[in-house]
Amino acid sequence: MSQVSETRAQSEQLPGGGSRSDVADKVDALFGSLGDRGRVIVRQLPLSVTVLLVVAAAPVFHPETLADPRFRLALLAHTALFVLSVAAPWGRLPASTWVLIPALDCVAIGFTREAGGPSFSVLSLLLVFPVVWLSVDRNRAGVVLAVAATVLSTVLPAAAMGTPPTQGSMIRTIFLPLVMAAIAVTAHVVAGTLYRQRETLVRKDEALADTAAESIRRQQLLDAVLSTVHVGVWVVDQNGRDVLTNKALQADAALSGLAPSASQPRLFEADRITPVAPERFPTARAAAGETFTDALYWAGETKASESKASESIAGEGEDMRAYSVTARTMSSGNGDHAGAVITFAEVTALIRALSAKDNFVATVSHELRTPLTSILGYLELVLDEPGHEDIEDELKIVQRNATHLLGLVNDLIAVASERVELNLQETDVAGLLAGAVASARAHATGSAVELVLEVEEPLTARVDPGRIRQVFGNLVSNAIKFSPDGGRVIARAHRADSHVVCSIADTGIGMDRQEQEQAFTKFFRSARSRETAIPGAGLGLPISKTIVEGHGGSISLRSEPGKGTTVTVNLPVS
């Protein structure tokens, strides 16, 4: 409940402790529980009680009035009308039959006033009861009947009793119906307004009940979904406080102590050694409004020795578990940050399977590199020896393919180990990019691709020239390969603060969002490249990423289907 609503509710407290709305609800419920007879009796009761009080007061103030037989007959008429309201089977009679009671009440009041004489002229005020009763009906005919009954109450008694007209009686005959007509119209309008408000409230209550039922149904559905999924779900508010957690998260022992603790951190970076700083916990990042996808965290107890931490994942840290964490922020109606939803998907088995695969690839690659190196060595000896001129071209083809295969094996080893050996030295990066472009011009010409170089020279940085040349070669080669129908490839390089930024942009086939997310995955090749038989093993971008990140830099990709791709490399100057 809002503060305004609470204040309003408090201002409507009654002395007994209940509120006006509570009293109104109780009265409304009581009146609604009455049958047709009960409602007629309740409406007749105020007039009957008032007449009874008049009878009780008459002996004190005007005792001779009770001796008048005409006054007694009028009182008898009131009694008969009350008995009729109690005894009549209103439920079996037509719906509008009850109007006879208030209409006859008006006439009976007129006879009572006329029989009482000038001393009881005030009894004309009793007409308010039947007039209001007739007017509050939704049918406008009740107002007309109330005015007509008022006129009869002034004319009929005087005519029946032969009372000569006086100035007072004439004034009463004119003004009393006018006053009662005003009361009747006012009562009808107010009653109509209340009826409409009640209908509106009833509709709102029904809509609120439907909304509440739908909310309950959705809550039950949400509970069922959250209890079914095996992904841990954690909802936090904008301050990082718990709002909701599902059973999968609560039942996971490794995630039960995720709250930052200076004494025993329970969450670690991807290396499984470095504790996650409190401000980098998933809940803290999400509460700060950060959105991230598939961030890798390790939870559980770490090994005390760093040497043990460098062992194989399959055999070390069995009590640690890997989680892919994703966070999405929530916004309130006015766009303010209102919290976040965080999911924890355990990927320990997947990480270990990938590690086993990488170990297998690395092992096989090492085993292949030794004989390939030997083959290339003996090929060089054969080519240097005379007497093989007739098969020299064939031997060079073997040498070229063996060299290509050895390069592929070296790439496999680098990708599998996710690190490369670097020989850092001060190097002109712009010159390396220019060399990669120059080496690819023949390839570009054969593919009808325009190759453009835009660099600021010199751009010196401390890098491994061989490895960075390999990165530029991969990127330029990819840009040309994926522009099969011709186009334009632009290689740019410039300095930005403490980094050298290099980009290779093409106007080729491009990639969709899903392909961009997997572009740096080992052995990934887009569907279009497979359909058009574009050569490649899917290692160019992964090995480039490994080399660039080994330098402490970053590599990113931006693409749009049919409009081309831009790959950007950021290398620190030192």
Coordinates of C-alpha atoms in Angstrom, one line a residue:
M1 CA 0.0 0.0 0.0
S2 CA 1.3 3.4 -0.8
Q3 CA 1.9 6.2 1.7
V4 CA -1.1 8.2 0.4
S5 CA -3.4 5.2 0.6
E6 CA -2.2 4.5 4.2
T7 CA -2.8 8.1 5.2
R8 CA -6.3 8.1 3.7
A9 CA -7.1 4.8 5.4
Q10 CA -5.9 6.2 8.7
S11 CA -8.0 9.4 8.3
E12 CA -11.1 7.3 7.9
Q13 CA -10.7 5.4 11.2
L14 CA -13.8 5.4 13.3
P15 CA -13.8 5.9 17.1
G16 CA -14.5 2.2 17.6
G17 CA -11.4 1.2 15.8
G18 CA -12.9 0.2 12.4
S19 CA -12.8 2.3 9.2
R20 CA -15.6 3.8 7.2
S21 CA -14.9 1.4 4.4
D22 CA -15.2 -1.6 6.8
V23 CA -18.5 -0.3 8.1
A24 CA -19.8 0.4 4.6
D25 CA -18.8 -3.1 3.5
K26 CA -20.6 -4.6 6.5
V27 CA -23.7 -2.6 5.9
D28 CA -23.6 -3.4 2.2
A29 CA -23.1 -7.1 2.9
L30 CA -26.0 -7.1 5.4
F31 CA -28.4 -5.4 3.0
G32 CA -27.3 -7.7 0.2
S33 CA -28.0 -10.8 2.4
L34 CA -31.7 -9.7 2.9
G35 CA -34.4 -11.0 0.7
D36 CA -37.1 -9.0 -1.0
R37 CA -39.3 -8.9 2.1
G38 CA -36.3 -7.9 4.3
R39 CA -35.4 -5.0 2.0
V40 CA -39.0 -3.7 2.0
I41 CA -39.1 -3.9 5.8
V42 CA -35.8 -2.1 6.2
R43 CA -37.0 0.7 3.9
Q44 CA -40.3 1.0 5.7
L45 CA -38.9 0.9 9.2
P46 CA -37.6 4.5 9.5
L47 CA -41.1 5.9 8.8
S48 CA -42.8 3.5 11.1
V49 CA -40.4 4.2 14.0
T50 CA -40.8 7.9 13.5
V51 CA -44.7 7.6 13.5
L52 CA -44.4 5.5 16.7
L53 CA -42.3 8.3 18.3
V54 CA -44.9 10.8 17.3
V55 CA -47.7 8.7 18.9
A56 CA -45.6 8.4 22.1
A57 CA -45.0 12.2 22.2
A58 CA -48.6 13.2 21.3
P59 CA -50.1 12.6 24.9
V60 CA -47.4 14.9 26.3
F61 CA -47.7 17.8 23.9
H62 CA -51.2 17.5 22.5
P63 CA -53.3 14.8 24.2
E64 CA -56.6 15.7 22.6
T65 CA -55.3 14.7 19.2
L66 CA -55.3 11.0 20.1
A67 CA -59.0 11.3 20.9
D68 CA -59.7 12.3 17.3
P69 CA -61.0 9.2 15.4
R70 CA -59.6 10.6 12.1
F71 CA -56.1 10.7 13.7
R72 CA -56.5 7.2 15.0
L73 CA -57.6 6.0 11.5
A74 CA -54.5 7.6 10.0
L75 CA -52.3 5.9 12.6
L76 CA -54.1 2.6 11.8
A77 CA -53.3 3.1 8.1
H78 CA -49.6 3.4 9.0
T79 CA -49.8 0.2 11.1
A80 CA -51.5 -1.6 8.2
L81 CA -48.8 -0.5 5.8
F82 CA -46.1 -1.8 8.1
V83 CA -47.9 -5.1 8.5
L84 CA -48.4 -5.3 4.8
S85 CA -44.7 -4.7 4.2
V86 CA -43.9 -7.6 6.6
A87 CA -46.6 -10.1 5.5
A88 CA -46.7 -9.6 1.7
P89 CA -44.9 -12.3 -0.4
W90 CA -42.7 -9.8 -2.3
G91 CA -40.6 -12.5 -3.8
R92 CA -43.6 -13.9 -5.7
L93 CA -45.1 -10.6 -6.7
P94 CA -44.0 -8.5 -9.8
A95 CA -40.8 -6.6 -9.2
S96 CA -42.4 -3.1 -9.1
T97 CA -45.2 -4.0 -6.7
W98 CA -43.3 -2.6 -3.7
V99 CA -43.9 1.0 -5.0
L100 CA -47.4 0.8 -3.5
I101 CA -46.0 0.9 0.0
P102 CA -44.1 4.3 -0.3
A103 CA -46.9 5.8 -2.5
L104 CA -49.6 4.9 0.2
D105 CA -47.2 6.1 2.9
C106 CA -47.4 9.6 1.3
V107 CA -51.2 9.5 1.4
A108 CA -51.2 8.2 5.0
I109 CA -48.8 11.0 6.0
G110 CA -51.1 13.5 4.5
F111 CA -54.2 12.2 6.4
T112 CA -52.1 12.1 9.6
R113 CA -51.0 15.7 9.2
E114 CA -54.6 16.9 8.2
A115 CA -56.2 15.0 11.2
G116 CA -53.6 16.4 13.6
G117 CA -54.4 20.0 12.6
P118 CA -52.0 22.9 12.6
S119 CA -50.1 21.5 15.6
F120 CA -49.0 18.5 13.5
S121 CA -48.2 20.3 10.2
V122 CA -44.6 19.5 10.8
L123 CA -45.5 15.9 9.9
S124 CA -45.2 16.9 6.2
L125 CA -41.4 16.4 6.7
L126 CA -42.1 12.6 7.0
L127 CA -42.7 12.7 3.3
V128 CA -38.9 12.6 2.9
F129 CA -38.8 8.9 3.8
P130 CA -41.2 7.6 1.0
V131 CA -40.0 10.2 -1.5
V132 CA -36.4 9.1 -1.1
W133 CA -37.4 5.5 -1.2
L134 CA -39.1 5.9 -4.5
S135 CA -36.4 8.2 -6.0
V136 CA -33.4 6.0 -5.3
D137 CA -34.7 3.4 -7.8
R138 CA -32.9 3.4 -11.1
N139 CA -36.1 3.8 -13.0
R140 CA -36.9 7.5 -13.5
A141 CA -40.6 6.7 -13.1
G142 CA -39.9 6.5 -9.3
V143 CA -39.2 10.3 -9.3
V144 CA -42.5 11.0 -11.1
L145 CA -44.4 8.8 -8.7
A146 CA -42.8 10.4 -5.7
V147 CA -43.9 13.9 -6.9
A148 CA -47.4 12.6 -7.7
A149 CA -47.7 10.9 -4.3
T150 CA -46.6 14.2 -2.6
V151 CA -49.4 16.1 -4.5
L152 CA -51.9 13.5 -3.4
S153 CA -50.8 13.9 0.2
T154 CA -51.7 17.6 0.1
V155 CA -54.9 17.4 -2.0
L156 CA -56.6 14.2 -1.2
P157 CA -56.8 14.4 2.7
A158 CA -58.2 18.0 2.5
A159 CA -60.8 16.9 0.0
A160 CA -61.8 13.8 1.9
M161 CA -62.1 15.6 5.2
G162 CA -63.9 18.7 3.8
T163 CA -61.3 21.0 5.2
P164 CA -61.8 24.5 3.7
P165 CA -58.8 25.9 1.9
T166 CA -56.7 28.4 3.8
Q167 CA -53.7 30.5 2.8
G168 CA -51.4 28.0 4.6
S169 CA -53.0 25.0 2.9
M170 CA -52.6 26.6 -0.5
I171 CA -49.0 27.4 0.1
R172 CA -48.4 23.9 1.3
T173 CA -50.2 22.5 -1.8
I174 CA -47.8 24.5 -4.1
F175 CA -44.5 24.5 -2.3
L176 CA -44.4 21.1 -0.6
P177 CA -44.5 19.2 -4.0
L178 CA -41.8 21.5 -5.3
V179 CA -39.5 20.9 -2.3
M180 CA -40.2 17.1 -2.5
A181 CA -39.6 17.1 -6.2
A182 CA -36.2 18.8 -5.6
I183 CA -35.4 16.1 -3.0
A184 CA -36.6 13.4 -5.3
V185 CA -34.4 14.5 -8.2
T186 CA -31.4 15.0 -5.9
A187 CA -31.8 11.6 -4.4
H188 CA -32.2 10.0 -7.8
V189 CA -29.1 11.7 -9.2
V190 CA -27.0 10.8 -6.1
A191 CA -28.3 7.2 -6.1
G192 CA -27.5 6.9 -9.8
T193 CA -24.0 8.1 -9.2
L194 CA -23.5 5.7 -6.4
Y195 CA -24.9 2.8 -8.5
R196 CA -22.5 3.6 -11.3
Q197 CA -19.6 3.9 -8.9
R198 CA -20.5 0.6 -7.4
E199 CA -20.6 -1.0 -10.8
T200 CA -17.3 0.5 -11.6
L201 CA -15.8 -0.8 -8.3
V202 CA -17.3 -4.2 -8.9
R203 CA -15.8 -4.3 -12.4
K204 CA -12.4 -3.2 -11.0
D205 CA -12.7 -5.8 -8.2
E206 CA -13.4 -8.5 -10.8
A207 CA -10.5 -7.3 -13.0
L208 CA -8.3 -7.2 -9.9
A209 CA -9.4 -10.7 -9.0
D210 CA -8.6 -11.9 -12.5
T211 CA -5.3 -10.1 -12.4
A212 CA -4.5 -11.7 -9.0
A213 CA -5.5 -15.1 -10.3
E214 CA -3.3 -14.7 -13.4
S215 CA -0.5 -13.5 -11.2
I216 CA -0.8 -16.6 -9.0
R217 CA -0.9 -18.8 -12.1
R218 CA 2.2 -17.1 -13.5
Q219 CA 3.9 -17.4 -10.2
Q220 CA 3.1 -21.1 -10.0
L221 CA 4.4 -21.5 -13.6
L222 CA 7.6 -19.6 -12.7
D223 CA 8.1 -21.7 -9.6
A224 CA 7.5 -24.9 -11.7
V225 CA 10.0 -23.8 -14.3
L226 CA 12.6 -22.6 -11.8
S227 CA 12.4 -25.9 -9.9
T228 CA 12.7 -27.9 -13.1
V229 CA 15.7 -26.3 -14.7
H230 CA 19.1 -27.5 -13.7
V231 CA 20.6 -24.0 -14.2
G232 CA 21.1 -21.9 -11.0
V233 CA 19.0 -18.7 -11.1
W234 CA 19.7 -15.8 -8.8
V235 CA 17.6 -12.6 -8.9
V236 CA 19.0 -9.5 -7.1
D237 CA 17.8 -5.9 -6.7
Q238 CA 19.7 -2.8 -7.6
N239 CA 21.6 -3.0 -4.3
G240 CA 22.7 -6.7 -4.8
R241 CA 20.2 -8.0 -2.2
D242 CA 18.6 -11.4 -2.8
V243 CA 15.1 -11.3 -4.4
L244 CA 14.8 -14.9 -5.7
T245 CA 16.9 -18.1 -6.0
N246 CA 15.8 -21.4 -7.4
K247 CA 16.3 -24.9 -5.9
A248 CA 19.2 -25.6 -8.3
L249 CA 21.2 -22.7 -6.9
Q250 CA 20.2 -23.4 -3.2
A251 CA 21.1 -27.1 -3.5
D252 CA 24.5 -26.5 -5.1
A253 CA 27.1 -26.7 -2.3
A254 CA 29.7 -25.0 -4.5
L255 CA 27.5 -21.9 -5.0
S256 CA 26.1 -21.7 -1.4
G257 CA 28.9 -19.5 -0.2
L258 CA 29.1 -17.0 -3.0
A259 CA 28.8 -13.9 -0.8
P260 CA 32.2 -12.2 -0.8
S261 CA 34.3 -13.1 2.3
A262 CA 37.7 -11.7 3.2
S263 CA 38.6 -14.8 5.2
Q264 CA 37.8 -17.4 2.6
P265 CA 37.0 -16.4 -1.0
R266 CA 34.9 -19.1 -2.6
L267 CA 35.0 -17.9 -6.2
F268 CA 38.0 -17.9 -8.5
E269 CA 39.0 -16.6 -12.0
A270 CA 39.4 -18.8 -15.0
D271 CA 43.0 -19.8 -13.8
R272 CA 41.4 -21.4 -10.7
I273 CA 44.0 -19.7 -8.5
T274 CA 43.2 -15.9 -8.4
P275 CA 40.3 -15.2 -6.0
V276 CA 37.6 -13.0 -7.5
A277 CA 37.6 -9.5 -6.0
P278 CA 34.3 -8.6 -4.1
E279 CA 33.4 -6.0 -6.7
R280 CA 33.9 -8.5 -9.5
F281 CA 31.5 -11.1 -8.0
P282 CA 28.6 -11.8 -10.5
T283 CA 26.0 -10.3 -8.1
A284 CA 28.1 -7.1 -7.6
R285 CA 28.6 -6.7 -11.4
A286 CA 25.0 -7.3 -12.1
A287 CA 23.8 -5.0 -9.3
A288 CA 26.0 -2.3 -10.8
G289 CA 24.1 -2.6 -14.1
E290 CA 26.7 -4.7 -16.0
T291 CA 25.5 -7.2 -18.6
F292 CA 27.7 -10.1 -19.4
T293 CA 27.4 -13.5 -21.1
D294 CA 29.2 -16.8 -20.4
A295 CA 31.7 -15.4 -17.9
L296 CA 33.8 -18.4 -16.6
Y297 CA 34.1 -18.7 -12.8
W298 CA 35.4 -21.5 -10.6
A299 CA 33.8 -22.2 -7.3
G300 CA 34.9 -24.4 -4.4
E301 CA 38.2 -25.0 -2.6
T302 CA 41.5 -24.3 -4.4
K303 CA 44.8 -26.1 -4.0
A304 CA 47.4 -24.4 -1.8
S305 CA 50.2 -25.0 -4.2
E306 CA 50.5 -23.0 -7.4
S307 CA 52.5 -25.9 -8.9
K308 CA 49.5 -28.2 -8.4
A309 CA 47.3 -25.6 -9.9
S310 CA 49.2 -25.9 -13.1
E311 CA 48.4 -29.6 -13.4
S312 CA 45.8 -31.1 -15.8
I313 CA 42.2 -30.1 -15.1
A314 CA 41.2 -33.7 -15.3
G315 CA 43.3 -34.7 -12.4
E316 CA 43.5 -31.5 -10.3
G317 CA 40.9 -29.5 -8.3
E318 CA 38.3 -32.3 -8.3
D319 CA 36.4 -30.3 -5.6
M320 CA 36.3 -27.2 -7.8
R321 CA 33.5 -26.7 -10.3
A322 CA 33.3 -24.4 -13.3
Y323 CA 30.3 -22.2 -14.0
S324 CA 29.3 -20.2 -17.1
V325 CA 27.6 -17.1 -15.6
T326 CA 25.3 -14.8 -17.6
A327 CA 23.6 -11.7 -16.2
R328 CA 20.8 -9.5 -17.7
T329 CA 19.7 -6.3 -16.1
M330 CA 16.0 -5.4 -15.3
S331 CA 14.5 -1.9 -15.6
S332 CA 11.6 -0.3 -13.8
G333 CA 8.7 1.4 -15.5
N334 CA 10.6 4.7 -15.7
G335 CA 13.7 3.1 -17.1
D336 CA 15.7 3.0 -13.8
H337 CA 17.9 0.1 -13.0
A338 CA 15.8 -2.3 -10.9
G339 CA 18.1 -5.3 -10.5
A340 CA 19.3 -8.3 -12.5
V341 CA 18.8 -11.9 -13.3
I342 CA 21.9 -14.1 -13.0
T343 CA 22.2 -17.7 -14.3
F344 CA 24.9 -20.2 -13.3
A345 CA 25.3 -23.2 -15.6
E346 CA 27.8 -25.8 -14.5
V347 CA 30.3 -26.5 -17.3
T348 CA 32.9 -28.5 -15.4
A349 CA 32.5 -31.6 -17.5
L350 CA 32.6 -29.5 -20.7
I351 CA 35.8 -27.7 -19.6
R352 CA 37.5 -31.0 -18.7
A353 CA 36.3 -32.5 -22.0
L354 CA 37.7 -29.6 -23.9
S355 CA 40.9 -29.8 -22.0
A356 CA 41.2 -33.5 -22.8
K357 CA 40.6 -32.7 -26.4
D358 CA 43.2 -30.0 -26.5
N359 CA 45.7 -32.3 -24.8
F360 CA 44.9 -34.9 -27.4
V361 CA 45.3 -32.4 -30.2
A362 CA 48.6 -31.1 -28.7
T363 CA 49.9 -34.6 -28.2
V364 CA 49.1 -35.7 -31.7
S365 CA 50.5 -32.5 -33.1
H366 CA 53.7 -32.9 -31.3
E367 CA 53.9 -36.5 -32.6
L368 CA 53.3 -35.2 -36.2
R369 CA 55.8 -32.3 -36.0
T370 CA 58.8 -34.6 -35.4
P371 CA 58.4 -36.7 -38.6
L372 CA 57.3 -33.6 -40.6
T373 CA 60.5 -31.8 -39.6
S374 CA 62.5 -34.8 -40.6
I375 CA 60.7 -35.0 -43.9
L376 CA 61.4 -31.3 -44.7
G377 CA 65.1 -31.8 -43.7
Y378 CA 65.6 -34.7 -46.0
L379 CA 63.7 -32.9 -48.8
E380 CA 66.2 -30.0 -48.5
L381 CA 69.1 -32.5 -48.7
V382 CA 67.6 -34.2 -51.8
L383 CA 67.0 -30.9 -53.5
D384 CA 70.5 -29.8 -52.8
E385 CA 72.0 -33.0 -54.3
P386 CA 72.5 -33.1 -58.1
G387 CA 70.8 -35.7 -60.2
H388 CA 67.2 -35.1 -59.3
E389 CA 66.5 -32.4 -61.8
D390 CA 63.8 -34.5 -63.6
I391 CA 61.7 -34.7 -60.4
E392 CA 62.6 -31.3 -58.9
D393 CA 59.2 -29.8 -59.5
E394 CA 57.4 -32.7 -57.8
L395 CA 59.8 -32.5 -54.9
K396 CA 59.1 -28.8 -54.4
I397 CA 55.4 -29.5 -54.4
V398 CA 56.0 -32.1 -51.7
Q399 CA 58.2 -29.6 -49.8
R400 CA 55.6 -26.9 -50.1
N401 CA 52.7 -29.1 -48.8
A402 CA 54.9 -30.5 -46.0
T403 CA 55.8 -26.9 -45.0
H404 CA 52.1 -26.0 -45.0
L405 CA 51.2 -29.1 -43.0
L406 CA 54.0 -28.2 -40.5
G407 CA 52.6 -24.7 -40.1
L408 CA 49.1 -26.2 -39.5
V409 CA 50.5 -28.5 -36.9
N410 CA 52.3 -25.6 -35.1
D411 CA 49.0 -23.7 -35.2
L412 CA 47.2 -26.7 -33.6
I413 CA 49.8 -26.8 -30.8
A414 CA 49.5 -23.1 -30.2
V415 CA 45.7 -23.1 -30.1
A416 CA 45.6 -26.3 -27.9
S417 CA 47.9 -24.8 -25.4
E418 CA 46.3 -21.3 -25.6
R419 CA 49.7 -19.7 -25.4
V420 CA 52.6 -19.1 -27.8
E421 CA 56.3 -18.5 -27.3
L422 CA 57.0 -14.8 -27.9
N423 CA 60.3 -13.1 -28.8
L424 CA 59.5 -9.5 -28.1
Q425 CA 61.4 -6.7 -29.6
E426 CA 60.9 -3.1 -30.8
T427 CA 59.2 -3.4 -34.2
D428 CA 57.5 -1.2 -36.7
V429 CA 54.0 -2.6 -36.7
A430 CA 53.0 -0.5 -39.7
G431 CA 55.8 -2.1 -41.7
L432 CA 54.6 -5.6 -40.7
L433 CA 51.1 -4.8 -41.9
A434 CA 52.5 -3.3 -45.1
G435 CA 54.5 -6.5 -45.7
A436 CA 51.4 -8.7 -45.1
V437 CA 49.5 -6.6 -47.7
A438 CA 52.4 -6.7 -50.2
S439 CA 52.6 -10.5 -49.8
A440 CA 48.8 -10.9 -50.5
R441 CA 48.6 -8.6 -53.6
A442 CA 49.0 -11.6 -56.0
H443 CA 46.2 -13.4 -54.2
A444 CA 44.0 -10.3 -54.2
T445 CA 44.7 -9.7 -58.0
G446 CA 43.7 -13.2 -58.8
S447 CA 40.4 -12.8 -56.8
A448 CA 39.7 -9.4 -58.4
V449 CA 39.9 -7.7 -55.0
E450 CA 41.2 -4.2 -54.5
L451 CA 43.8 -4.1 -51.7
V452 CA 44.2 -0.7 -50.0
L453 CA 46.8 0.2 -47.3
E454 CA 46.3 3.2 -45.0
V455 CA 49.0 3.4 -42.3
E456 CA 50.8 6.0 -40.2
E457 CA 54.5 5.3 -40.3
P458 CA 56.3 4.4 -38.2
L459 CA 54.2 2.7 -35.5
T460 CA 56.7 1.2 -33.1
A461 CA 55.6 -1.4 -30.5
R462 CA 57.3 -4.1 -28.5
V463 CA 56.0 -7.3 -30.2
D464 CA 57.1 -10.6 -31.7
P465 CA 57.5 -9.6 -35.4
G466 CA 57.1 -13.1 -36.7
R467 CA 53.9 -13.8 -34.7
I468 CA 52.3 -10.4 -35.5
R469 CA 53.2 -10.9 -39.2
Q470 CA 51.4 -14.2 -38.9
V471 CA 48.3 -12.5 -37.5
F472 CA 48.2 -9.9 -40.2
G473 CA 48.7 -12.5 -42.9
N474 CA 45.8 -14.6 -41.5
L475 CA 43.5 -11.6 -41.4
V476 CA 44.3 -10.2 -44.8
S477 CA 44.1 -13.7 -46.3
N478 CA 40.7 -14.2 -44.7
A479 CA 39.4 -10.8 -46.0
I480 CA 40.4 -11.8 -49.6
K481 CA 39.0 -15.3 -49.3
F482 CA 35.7 -14.2 -48.0
S483 CA 35.3 -11.6 -50.9
P484 CA 34.9 -14.2 -53.6
D485 CA 33.1 -12.0 -56.1
G486 CA 35.6 -9.2 -55.9
G487 CA 35.4 -6.2 -53.6
R488 CA 37.7 -4.0 -51.5
V489 CA 39.9 -4.8 -48.6
I490 CA 41.3 -1.9 -46.5
A491 CA 44.2 -2.4 -44.1
R492 CA 44.5 0.5 -41.6
A493 CA 46.9 1.2 -38.7
H494 CA 47.2 4.1 -36.3
R495 CA 48.2 5.0 -32.8
A496 CA 45.5 5.4 -30.1
D497 CA 47.0 6.5 -26.7
S498 CA 49.2 3.7 -25.5
H499 CA 48.0 1.2 -28.2
V500 CA 48.6 0.5 -31.9
V501 CA 45.2 -0.2 -33.5
C502 CA 45.1 -2.2 -36.8
S503 CA 42.0 -3.1 -38.7
I504 CA 41.3 -5.1 -41.8
A505 CA 37.9 -4.4 -43.4
D506 CA 36.4 -6.2 -46.4
T507 CA 33.2 -5.9 -48.4
G508 CA 32.7 -9.7 -48.6
I509 CA 29.9 -12.1 -47.5
G510 CA 29.9 -11.1 -43.8
M511 CA 28.5 -13.1 -40.9
D512 CA 25.3 -13.1 -38.9
R513 CA 25.2 -12.6 -35.2
Q514 CA 25.4 -16.4 -34.3
E515 CA 28.4 -16.8 -36.6
Q516 CA 30.1 -13.8 -35.1
E517 CA 29.8 -15.3 -31.6
Q518 CA 31.6 -18.5 -32.7
A519 CA 34.1 -16.8 -35.0
F520 CA 37.0 -17.3 -32.6
T521 CA 36.1 -20.9 -31.8
K522 CA 38.5 -23.5 -32.9
F523 CA 37.7 -25.2 -36.2
F524 CA 34.6 -23.1 -36.7
R525 CA 33.7 -22.4 -40.3
S526 CA 30.5 -20.5 -41.4
A527 CA 27.8 -22.3 -43.4
R528 CA 28.5 -19.9 -46.4
S529 CA 32.2 -20.8 -46.4
R530 CA 31.4 -24.5 -46.5
E531 CA 28.8 -24.1 -49.2
T532 CA 31.1 -22.1 -51.5
A533 CA 34.1 -24.4 -50.7
I534 CA 36.2 -21.5 -49.4
P535 CA 39.4 -23.2 -48.2
G536 CA 40.5 -23.1 -44.5
A537 CA 40.7 -25.2 -41.3
G538 CA 39.0 -22.7 -39.0
L539 CA 42.2 -21.9 -37.1
G540 CA 43.1 -18.5 -38.5
L541 CA 41.1 -16.4 -36.1
P542 CA 41.7 -18.6 -33.0
I543 CA 45.5 -18.6 -33.5
S544 CA 45.4 -14.8 -34.1
K545 CA 43.4 -14.3 -30.9
T546 CA 45.9 -16.4 -29.0
I547 CA 48.9 -14.5 -30.3
V548 CA 47.3 -11.0 -29.8
E549 CA 46.2 -11.8 -26.2
G550 CA 49.6 -13.3 -25.6
H551 CA 50.9 -9.7 -26.3
G552 CA 48.4 -8.3 -23.8
G553 CA 46.2 -7.0 -26.6
S554 CA 42.7 -7.7 -27.8
I555 CA 41.0 -8.6 -31.1
S556 CA 37.4 -8.0 -32.0
L557 CA 35.2 -8.6 -35.0
R558 CA 32.2 -6.7 -36.4
S559 CA 30.3 -8.0 -39.3
E560 CA 27.0 -7.8 -41.2
P561 CA 25.7 -10.4 -43.7
G562 CA 26.3 -9.3 -47.3
K563 CA 28.1 -6.1 -46.3
G564 CA 31.5 -7.4 -45.1
T565 CA 33.6 -7.8 -41.9
T566 CA 36.0 -5.7 -40.0
V567 CA 38.5 -7.2 -37.6
T568 CA 40.3 -4.9 -35.2
V569 CA 43.6 -5.6 -33.3
N570 CA 44.7 -3.6 -30.4
L571 CA 48.4 -4.0 -29.4
P572 CA 50.0 -2.3 -26.4
V573 CA 53.0 -0.2 -27.3
S574 CA 55.1 -1.7 -24.5

